[in-house]
Short mmCIF file of C-alpha atoms in Angstrom, two decimals:
data_model
loop_
_atom_site.label_atom_id
_atom_site.label_comp_id
_atom_site.label_asym_id
_atom_site.label_seq_id
_atom_site.Cartn_x
_atom_site.Cartn_y
_atom_site.Cartn_z
CA UNK A 1 -11.31 16.04 -20.53
CA UNK A 2 -15.01 15.18 -20.64
CA UNK A 3 -16.30 12.32 -22.78
CA UNK A 4 -19.26 9.93 -22.91
CA UNK A 5 -18.62 6.37 -24.08
CA UNK A 6 -21.76 4.69 -25.39
CA UNK A 7 -22.63 0.99 -25.28
CA UNK A 8 -19.27 -0.51 -24.33
CA UNK A 9 -18.78 -4.05 -23.04
CA UNK A 10 -16.65 -3.73 -19.91
CA UNK A 11 -13.95 -6.40 -19.49
CA UNK A 12 -12.53 -6.01 -15.99
CA UNK A 13 -12.82 -8.76 -13.38
CA UNK A 14 -12.23 -6.19 -10.61
CA UNK A 15 -15.26 -4.12 -11.70
CA UNK A 16 -18.84 -4.72 -10.62
CA UNK A 17 -19.75 -3.92 -14.24
CA UNK A 18 -17.66 -6.79 -15.64
CA UNK A 19 -19.17 -8.33 -18.80
CA UNK A 20 -21.94 -5.72 -18.87
CA UNK A 21 -22.77 -3.36 -21.74
CA UNK A 22 -22.83 0.14 -20.26
CA UNK A 23 -22.33 3.82 -20.96
CA UNK A 24 -19.31 5.34 -19.24
CA UNK A 25 -19.17 9.04 -18.40
CA UNK A 26 -15.74 10.57 -17.89
CA UNK A 27 -15.46 14.06 -16.42
CA UNK A 28 -12.18 15.85 -15.76
CA UNK A 29 -10.28 12.63 -16.35
CA UNK A 30 -12.28 10.54 -13.86
CA UNK A 31 -15.05 8.00 -14.32
CA UNK A 32 -18.03 9.82 -12.82
CA UNK A 33 -20.81 7.43 -13.82
CA UNK A 34 -21.38 3.97 -15.30
CA UNK A 35 -24.92 2.98 -16.21
CA UNK A 36 -27.02 1.22 -18.85
CA UNK A 37 -27.93 4.54 -20.44
CA UNK A 38 -26.51 7.98 -19.71
CA UNK A 39 -28.01 11.06 -21.34
CA UNK A 40 -25.51 13.51 -22.82
CA UNK A 41 -27.01 16.54 -21.07
CA UNK A 42 -23.77 18.53 -21.16
CA UNK A 43 -23.10 17.95 -24.85
CA UNK A 44 -19.80 16.16 -24.20
CA UNK A 45 -17.83 14.43 -26.94
CA UNK A 46 -19.45 11.04 -27.56
CA UNK A 47 -17.59 7.85 -28.48
CA UNK A 48 -19.72 5.29 -30.34
CA UNK A 49 -17.81 2.47 -32.03
CA UNK A 50 -18.68 -0.90 -33.53
CA UNK A 51 -18.59 -3.80 -31.04
CA UNK A 52 -16.86 -1.52 -28.54
CA UNK A 53 -15.17 -3.16 -25.56
CA UNK A 54 -13.12 -1.45 -22.88
CA UNK A 55 -10.81 -2.49 -20.08
CA UNK A 56 -8.21 -1.13 -17.74
CA UNK A 57 -5.31 0.42 -19.63
CA UNK A 58 -2.72 -2.11 -20.78
CA UNK A 59 0.91 -2.27 -19.62
CA UNK A 60 4.05 -3.48 -21.42
CA UNK A 61 7.12 -4.25 -19.31
CA UNK A 62 9.66 -4.16 -22.16
CA UNK A 63 9.81 -1.75 -25.10
CA UNK A 64 12.71 -0.13 -26.96
CA UNK A 65 12.41 3.23 -28.70
CA UNK A 66 16.02 3.96 -29.70
CA UNK A 67 16.15 7.61 -28.66
CA UNK A 68 18.65 8.89 -27.70
CA UNK A 69 21.21 7.64 -30.19
CA UNK A 70 19.17 5.35 -32.43
CA UNK A 71 16.45 7.68 -33.67
CA UNK A 72 16.67 5.99 -37.08
CA UNK A 73 15.03 2.98 -35.40
CA UNK A 74 12.41 4.91 -33.41
CA UNK A 75 11.86 8.14 -31.52
CA UNK A 76 10.26 8.46 -28.10
CA UNK A 77 7.45 10.60 -29.53
CA UNK A 78 6.49 8.14 -32.27
CA UNK A 79 7.07 5.21 -29.92
CA UNK A 80 4.50 6.59 -27.49
CA UNK A 81 2.11 7.24 -30.37
CA UNK A 82 2.56 3.60 -31.40
CA UNK A 83 1.92 2.41 -27.85
CA UNK A 84 -1.26 4.50 -27.58
CA UNK A 85 -2.68 3.26 -30.87
CA UNK A 86 -1.80 -0.29 -29.80
CA UNK A 87 -3.82 0.03 -26.57
CA UNK A 88 -1.04 0.57 -24.03
CA UNK A 89 -1.41 3.32 -21.43
CA UNK A 90 1.97 2.64 -19.81
CA UNK A 91 5.22 1.12 -21.09
CA UNK A 92 8.57 0.38 -19.46
CA UNK A 93 11.43 1.66 -21.63
CA UNK A 94 14.61 -0.36 -21.89
CA UNK A 95 18.03 1.26 -21.42
CA UNK A 96 19.61 0.11 -24.71
CA UNK A 97 20.13 3.63 -26.06
CA UNK A 98 23.27 5.61 -26.87
CA UNK A 99 24.29 6.68 -24.33
CA UNK A 100 22.91 3.85 -22.24
CA UNK A 101 20.45 5.00 -19.57
CA UNK A 102 22.81 4.39 -16.64
CA UNK A 103 22.74 7.67 -14.66
CA UNK A 104 20.08 9.84 -13.05
CA UNK A 105 20.73 12.49 -15.74
CA UNK A 106 19.92 9.95 -18.48
CA UNK A 107 16.70 8.98 -16.70
CA UNK A 108 15.76 12.65 -16.32
CA UNK A 109 16.41 13.27 -20.03
CA UNK A 110 14.02 10.49 -21.08
CA UNK A 111 11.32 11.71 -18.72
CA UNK A 112 11.72 15.27 -20.00
CA UNK A 113 10.66 14.05 -23.46
CA UNK A 114 7.30 12.64 -22.37
CA UNK A 115 5.52 15.37 -20.47
CA UNK A 116 1.75 15.66 -21.05
CA UNK A 117 1.46 12.46 -23.10
CA UNK A 118 -1.45 10.05 -22.83
CA UNK A 119 0.95 7.11 -22.40
CA UNK A 120 3.01 6.95 -19.22
CA UNK A 121 6.64 6.09 -19.91
CA UNK A 122 8.52 4.22 -17.18
CA UNK A 123 12.31 4.26 -17.62
CA UNK A 124 14.32 1.14 -16.84
CA UNK A 125 17.86 2.04 -15.80
CA UNK A 126 20.85 -0.05 -16.82
CA UNK A 127 21.94 -2.54 -14.18
CA UNK A 128 25.64 -2.04 -14.93
CA UNK A 129 27.63 0.89 -16.27
CA UNK A 130 27.18 1.11 -20.03
CA UNK A 131 25.50 -2.32 -19.73
CA UNK A 132 28.95 -3.91 -19.85
CA UNK A 133 28.46 -6.24 -16.84
CA UNK A 134 31.58 -4.94 -15.09
CA UNK A 135 30.50 -2.38 -12.47
CA UNK A 136 27.07 -1.57 -11.05
CA UNK A 137 25.42 1.56 -12.40
CA UNK A 138 24.02 4.33 -10.16
CA UNK A 139 20.99 2.30 -9.10
CA UNK A 140 19.80 4.36 -6.13
CA UNK A 141 20.26 7.69 -7.93
CA UNK A 142 18.33 6.37 -10.94
CA UNK A 143 15.58 5.08 -8.67
CA UNK A 144 15.24 8.59 -7.19
CA UNK A 145 15.14 10.05 -10.71
CA UNK A 146 12.25 7.79 -11.70
CA UNK A 147 13.68 4.43 -12.85
CA UNK A 148 11.27 1.58 -12.11
CA UNK A 149 13.74 -1.32 -12.54
CA UNK A 150 17.31 -2.10 -13.58
CA UNK A 151 18.24 -4.20 -16.60
CA UNK A 152 20.98 -4.67 -19.18
CA UNK A 153 18.64 -5.35 -22.09
CA UNK A 154 19.36 -8.75 -23.72
CA UNK A 155 22.77 -8.82 -22.02
CA UNK A 156 23.17 -11.46 -19.30
CA UNK A 157 25.09 -10.68 -16.12
CA UNK A 158 28.04 -12.98 -16.68
CA UNK A 159 29.58 -12.45 -13.24
CA UNK A 160 27.39 -14.13 -10.59
CA UNK A 161 29.01 -12.10 -7.81
CA UNK A 162 27.96 -8.90 -9.55
CA UNK A 163 24.33 -10.05 -9.63
CA UNK A 164 24.59 -11.10 -5.99
CA UNK A 165 25.79 -7.63 -5.00
CA UNK A 166 23.10 -5.99 -7.15
CA UNK A 167 20.34 -7.96 -5.41
CA UNK A 168 21.74 -7.18 -1.98
CA UNK A 169 22.22 -3.49 -2.70
CA UNK A 170 18.87 -2.93 -4.43
CA UNK A 171 17.00 -4.65 -1.59
CA UNK A 172 17.82 -1.60 0.57
CA UNK A 173 15.39 0.51 -1.47
CA UNK A 174 13.03 -2.15 -2.89
CA UNK A 175 14.73 -1.98 -6.29
CA UNK A 176 13.72 -4.51 -8.95
CA UNK A 177 16.73 -6.24 -10.53
CA UNK A 178 16.28 -7.85 -13.96
CA UNK A 179 18.56 -10.59 -15.26
CA UNK A 180 18.40 -11.78 -18.88
CA UNK A 181 18.34 -15.61 -18.92
CA UNK A 182 21.23 -16.70 -21.11
CA UNK A 183 24.48 -18.52 -20.35
CA UNK A 184 26.63 -17.30 -23.23
CA UNK A 185 29.32 -19.94 -22.83
CA UNK A 186 26.67 -22.60 -23.52
CA UNK A 187 24.83 -20.72 -26.27
CA UNK A 188 28.10 -19.78 -28.00
CA UNK A 189 27.36 -18.33 -31.43
CA UNK A 190 23.89 -19.85 -31.56
CA UNK A 191 21.35 -17.66 -33.36
CA UNK A 192 18.28 -19.94 -33.41
CA UNK A 193 16.86 -22.72 -31.25
CA UNK A 194 19.02 -25.84 -31.21
CA UNK A 195 16.69 -28.48 -32.63
CA UNK A 196 15.79 -30.26 -35.85
CA UNK A 197 15.13 -27.00 -37.69
CA UNK A 198 18.54 -25.51 -36.89
CA UNK A 199 20.22 -28.72 -38.06
CA UNK A 200 18.25 -28.93 -41.30
CA UNK A 201 18.88 -25.25 -42.11
CA UNK A 202 22.54 -25.32 -41.14
CA UNK A 203 22.14 -22.52 -38.60
CA UNK A 204 24.02 -22.48 -35.30
CA UNK A 205 21.72 -23.38 -32.45
CA UNK A 206 21.37 -22.24 -28.86
CA UNK A 207 19.98 -25.00 -26.62
CA UNK A 208 17.32 -24.70 -23.92
CA UNK A 209 20.11 -25.52 -21.50
CA UNK A 210 21.69 -22.09 -22.06
CA UNK A 211 18.58 -20.40 -20.71
CA UNK A 212 17.75 -22.88 -17.97
CA UNK A 213 21.27 -22.84 -16.49
CA UNK A 214 21.18 -19.07 -16.13
CA UNK A 215 17.69 -19.14 -14.60
CA UNK A 216 18.81 -21.78 -12.11
CA UNK A 217 21.92 -19.76 -11.21
CA UNK A 218 19.92 -16.56 -10.70
CA UNK A 219 17.34 -18.30 -8.53
CA UNK A 220 20.09 -19.77 -6.33
CA UNK A 221 21.52 -16.27 -5.91
CA UNK A 222 18.08 -14.84 -5.10
CA UNK A 223 17.53 -17.52 -2.46
CA UNK A 224 20.87 -16.57 -0.89
CA UNK A 225 20.54 -12.78 -1.03
CA UNK A 226 16.84 -12.00 -0.85
CA UNK A 227 15.73 -8.96 -2.83
CA UNK A 228 13.49 -8.70 -5.88
CA UNK A 229 14.33 -10.42 -9.15
CA UNK A 230 12.61 -10.21 -12.53
CA UNK A 231 13.56 -12.66 -15.28
CA UNK A 232 12.44 -11.21 -18.63
CA UNK A 233 11.28 -13.13 -21.71
CA UNK A 234 11.74 -16.74 -20.72
CA UNK A 235 11.18 -19.17 -23.58
CA UNK A 236 11.66 -22.78 -22.43
CA UNK A 237 9.73 -25.45 -20.56
CA UNK A 238 12.70 -25.90 -18.21
CA UNK A 239 12.59 -22.22 -17.19
CA UNK A 240 8.90 -22.49 -16.38
CA UNK A 241 9.55 -25.49 -14.12
CA UNK A 242 12.44 -23.76 -12.32
CA UNK A 243 10.45 -20.58 -11.65
CA UNK A 244 7.40 -22.55 -10.56
CA UNK A 245 9.54 -24.32 -7.95
CA UNK A 246 11.09 -21.01 -6.84
CA UNK A 247 7.64 -19.56 -6.25
CA UNK A 248 6.74 -22.57 -4.15
CA UNK A 249 9.73 -21.60 -2.01
CA UNK A 250 8.23 -18.07 -1.72
CA UNK A 251 11.16 -16.40 -3.48
CA UNK A 252 10.42 -12.85 -4.64
CA UNK A 253 10.75 -13.60 -8.34
CA UNK A 254 8.67 -12.59 -11.34
CA UNK A 255 9.06 -13.34 -15.04
CA UNK A 256 7.64 -12.44 -18.42
CA UNK A 257 7.27 -14.06 -21.83
CA UNK A 258 7.38 -12.36 -25.22
CA UNK A 259 4.15 -12.71 -27.18
CA UNK A 260 5.94 -13.97 -30.29
CA UNK A 261 7.34 -16.87 -28.24
CA UNK A 262 3.74 -17.85 -27.45
CA UNK A 263 2.47 -17.68 -31.02
CA UNK A 264 5.32 -18.87 -33.24
CA UNK A 265 7.69 -21.83 -33.35
CA UNK A 266 10.99 -22.31 -35.15
CA UNK A 267 9.10 -23.94 -38.05
CA UNK A 268 8.70 -20.43 -39.53
CA UNK A 269 12.47 -20.19 -40.10
CA UNK A 270 12.45 -22.39 -43.23
CA UNK A 271 12.62 -19.37 -45.55
CA UNK A 272 15.43 -17.68 -43.55
CA UNK A 273 13.17 -14.66 -42.93
CA UNK A 274 15.12 -12.36 -40.60
CA UNK A 275 11.88 -10.98 -39.12
CA UNK A 276 11.88 -14.20 -37.08
CA UNK A 277 15.40 -13.73 -35.73
CA UNK A 278 14.69 -12.92 -32.10
CA UNK A 279 16.39 -13.37 -28.74
CA UNK A 280 15.49 -15.65 -27.03
CA UNK A 281 14.89 -17.65 -30.20
CA UNK A 282 11.59 -19.15 -31.25
CA UNK A 283 11.39 -22.63 -29.72
CA UNK A 284 9.37 -25.79 -30.41
CA UNK A 285 5.73 -26.58 -29.62
CA UNK A 286 6.63 -28.33 -26.35
CA UNK A 287 8.07 -25.08 -25.04
CA UNK A 288 5.13 -23.03 -26.31
CA UNK A 289 2.72 -25.36 -24.52
CA UNK A 290 4.70 -25.06 -21.28
CA UNK A 291 4.73 -21.25 -21.55
CA UNK A 292 0.97 -21.14 -22.08
CA UNK A 293 0.44 -23.43 -19.10
CA UNK A 294 2.78 -21.21 -17.06
CA UNK A 295 0.60 -18.21 -17.83
CA UNK A 296 -2.57 -20.10 -16.96
CA UNK A 297 -1.32 -21.27 -13.55
CA UNK A 298 0.36 -17.96 -12.66
CA UNK A 299 3.97 -19.13 -12.84
CA UNK A 300 4.61 -16.54 -15.56
CA UNK A 301 3.54 -13.15 -14.26
CA UNK A 302 3.11 -11.11 -17.43
CA UNK A 303 3.42 -10.95 -21.19
CA UNK A 304 5.38 -8.37 -23.15
CA UNK A 305 5.51 -7.31 -26.79
CA UNK A 306 9.31 -7.06 -26.35
CA UNK A 307 9.02 -4.27 -28.94
CA UNK A 308 12.47 -3.84 -30.50
CA UNK A 309 12.61 -1.71 -33.67
CA UNK A 310 15.42 -2.32 -36.14
CA UNK A 311 16.26 -0.51 -39.37
CA UNK A 312 16.02 -2.14 -42.78
CA UNK A 313 19.83 -2.22 -42.94
CA UNK A 314 19.92 -4.28 -39.75
CA UNK A 315 17.36 -6.80 -40.99
CA UNK A 316 17.62 -7.03 -44.78
CA UNK A 317 20.88 -9.00 -44.74
CA UNK A 318 21.90 -12.65 -44.50
CA UNK A 319 20.22 -14.39 -41.57
CA UNK A 320 23.40 -14.91 -39.56
CA UNK A 321 24.34 -11.22 -39.89
CA UNK A 322 20.88 -9.78 -39.14
CA UNK A 323 20.14 -8.11 -35.81
CA UNK A 324 17.92 -9.82 -33.26
CA UNK A 325 14.52 -8.27 -32.58
CA UNK A 326 10.96 -7.65 -33.72
CA UNK A 327 8.50 -4.85 -33.16
CA UNK A 328 5.45 -6.04 -31.27
CA UNK A 329 3.23 -3.28 -29.90
CA UNK A 330 0.83 -3.10 -32.86
CA UNK A 331 0.35 -6.87 -33.09
CA UNK A 332 0.32 -7.64 -29.35
CA UNK A 333 -3.44 -7.72 -28.77
CA UNK A 334 -4.39 -9.42 -32.03
CA UNK A 335 -1.73 -12.12 -31.62
CA UNK A 336 -2.46 -12.85 -27.96
CA UNK A 337 -6.19 -12.91 -28.66
CA UNK A 338 -5.66 -15.79 -31.09
CA UNK A 339 -4.11 -17.93 -28.35
CA UNK A 340 -6.32 -17.07 -25.37
CA UNK A 341 -9.90 -16.00 -24.78
CA UNK A 342 -10.49 -12.25 -24.84
CA UNK A 343 -11.04 -12.25 -21.08
CA UNK A 344 -7.70 -13.99 -20.47
CA UNK A 345 -5.95 -11.80 -23.04
CA UNK A 346 -7.06 -8.63 -21.25
CA UNK A 347 -6.06 -10.09 -17.89
CA UNK A 348 -2.56 -10.74 -19.25
CA UNK A 349 -2.22 -7.31 -20.85
CA UNK A 350 -3.12 -5.57 -17.59
CA UNK A 351 -0.82 -7.61 -15.33
CA UNK A 352 2.61 -6.56 -14.13
CA UNK A 353 1.87 -2.94 -13.23
CA UNK A 354 2.39 -3.30 -9.48
CA UNK A 355 5.65 -5.23 -10.01
CA UNK A 356 6.98 -2.17 -11.79
CA UNK A 357 5.72 0.24 -9.15
CA UNK A 358 2.47 1.31 -10.79
CA UNK A 359 -1.04 1.56 -9.36
CA UNK A 360 -3.64 -0.61 -11.07
CA UNK A 361 -6.98 1.19 -11.55
CA UNK A 362 -10.28 -0.57 -12.18
CA UNK A 363 -13.24 0.38 -14.37
CA UNK A 364 -15.42 1.70 -11.56
CA UNK A 365 -17.05 5.00 -10.67
CA UNK A 366 -14.67 7.41 -8.95
CA UNK A 367 -11.56 5.88 -10.51
CA UNK A 368 -9.15 7.80 -12.74
CA UNK A 369 -9.94 7.01 -16.38
CA UNK A 370 -7.14 4.73 -17.57
CA UNK A 371 -8.85 2.77 -20.32
CA UNK A 372 -8.18 0.81 -23.50
CA UNK A 373 -10.89 0.64 -26.18
CA UNK A 374 -10.96 -2.28 -28.61
CA UNK A 375 -12.96 -4.67 -30.81
CA UNK A 376 -12.01 -8.27 -29.98
CA UNK A 377 -13.69 -10.00 -32.92
CA UNK A 378 -12.18 -8.52 -36.09
CA UNK A 379 -10.04 -11.05 -37.98
CA UNK A 380 -7.42 -9.78 -40.42
CA UNK A 381 -4.01 -10.50 -41.90
CA UNK A 382 -1.45 -8.25 -40.21
CA UNK A 383 0.13 -6.01 -42.83
CA UNK A 384 2.63 -3.19 -43.03
CA UNK A 385 -0.30 -0.75 -43.16
CA UNK A 386 -1.14 -1.81 -39.58
CA UNK A 387 2.30 -0.68 -38.38
CA UNK A 388 2.67 2.74 -36.75
CA UNK A 389 6.30 2.23 -35.75
CA UNK A 390 9.07 3.91 -37.70
CA UNK A 391 10.66 0.48 -38.21
CA UNK A 392 8.70 -2.31 -39.89
CA UNK A 393 10.53 -5.42 -38.63
CA UNK A 394 7.50 -7.41 -37.46
CA UNK A 395 7.49 -11.17 -36.97
CA UNK A 396 3.70 -11.10 -37.45
CA UNK A 397 3.59 -9.73 -41.01
CA UNK A 398 1.14 -11.92 -42.95
CA UNK A 399 -0.11 -13.69 -39.83
CA UNK A 400 -3.86 -13.86 -39.20
CA UNK A 401 -4.72 -11.96 -36.02
CA UNK A 402 -7.95 -11.46 -34.13
CA UNK A 403 -8.93 -8.15 -32.56
CA UNK A 404 -8.11 -4.51 -33.20
CA UNK A 405 -7.51 -1.58 -30.88
CA UNK A 406 -9.49 1.65 -31.18
CA UNK A 407 -7.29 3.66 -28.80
CA UNK A 408 -6.89 4.75 -25.21
CA UNK A 409 -8.21 7.22 -22.67
CA UNK A 410 -5.51 8.03 -20.12
CA UNK A 411 -3.74 10.90 -18.38
CA UNK A 412 -6.78 13.10 -19.07
CA UNK A 413 -6.33 12.60 -22.82
CA UNK A 414 -8.02 10.62 -25.61
CA UNK A 415 -6.11 8.93 -28.44
CA UNK A 416 -8.32 7.20 -31.03
#
């Protein structure tokens, strides 16, 4: 692939061309030259776009595509197309399929579906067999097959001894263990945040305590066992404080936050719109402020779209019967860019790669071209026409967002 990008503002703090408007020449999938003006002497394809900005390719540590088993929600092929058009050059795929991705054969099947795609798909293997939190899955075999981490998506490990053994075992091969932060005996049948809104709407609430207790338990186990722990999609101020303290102790822990938990509060639930039924639930402004501060000071390592397609039958029902989850790839950049500066937004969207075993490439000459192209200044109301996903269950429908993605250049391919 040979292409010449004209007049692009480079946003990459690790590049000597950061904040400069340059031409970028890509030859055979590598950045061969960056300069103020590059003549197209070889008649390569030229990319000239309005207010064009580019950065390192973005990474998402938690997406669901459904296939195999739930193709009515999303297929791998269309999921990767969605990721590409949303600016992501690599995504980590959760194991909540049917069958669950809990063997090396399941990992190999997923990887067989994604050959020669612009977006790199990184399978996450289930932590326990069938994600039932009873017996450990084939962690080492899945690691050898290509799994980058181990997680029972949205299912907490109820048995602390099982998580202890998982951390000890996975430490033998540098495996990353993920533990969803929820103590189910405390949360009970809670479906929204336990606060004034849940009381006024008559919906069963899940308190911050249910998340914080599980985070505290997991951090105690990590301190005892060693190993590598990732806590996905935290949502409370208490969790931020606990993880901040754990990092002061030099524990090998990382965590993420879902973008919708940074942009929305439980105030949006007043109309019982099931698009806003997510897990962990939308919290209050105090929690949102703590999450934002956690990202700013480095306590929270990465953001995720937590892209989770659901069919209309799973969402267009009474609130208490609706499935948890929202799609998030298409709205990720525009939503995050309304909360943070563009520079900070790009920094957040490019973090987390090394934690999941990926090499981070910069926008410099000689580097492999792994780029996201975007316009950070367009303001628009997010609509169903902006959705590429097969499912349309977005918590950001009707929300005003800032910034649109043009596409990606990655894996020696261009998707615009």
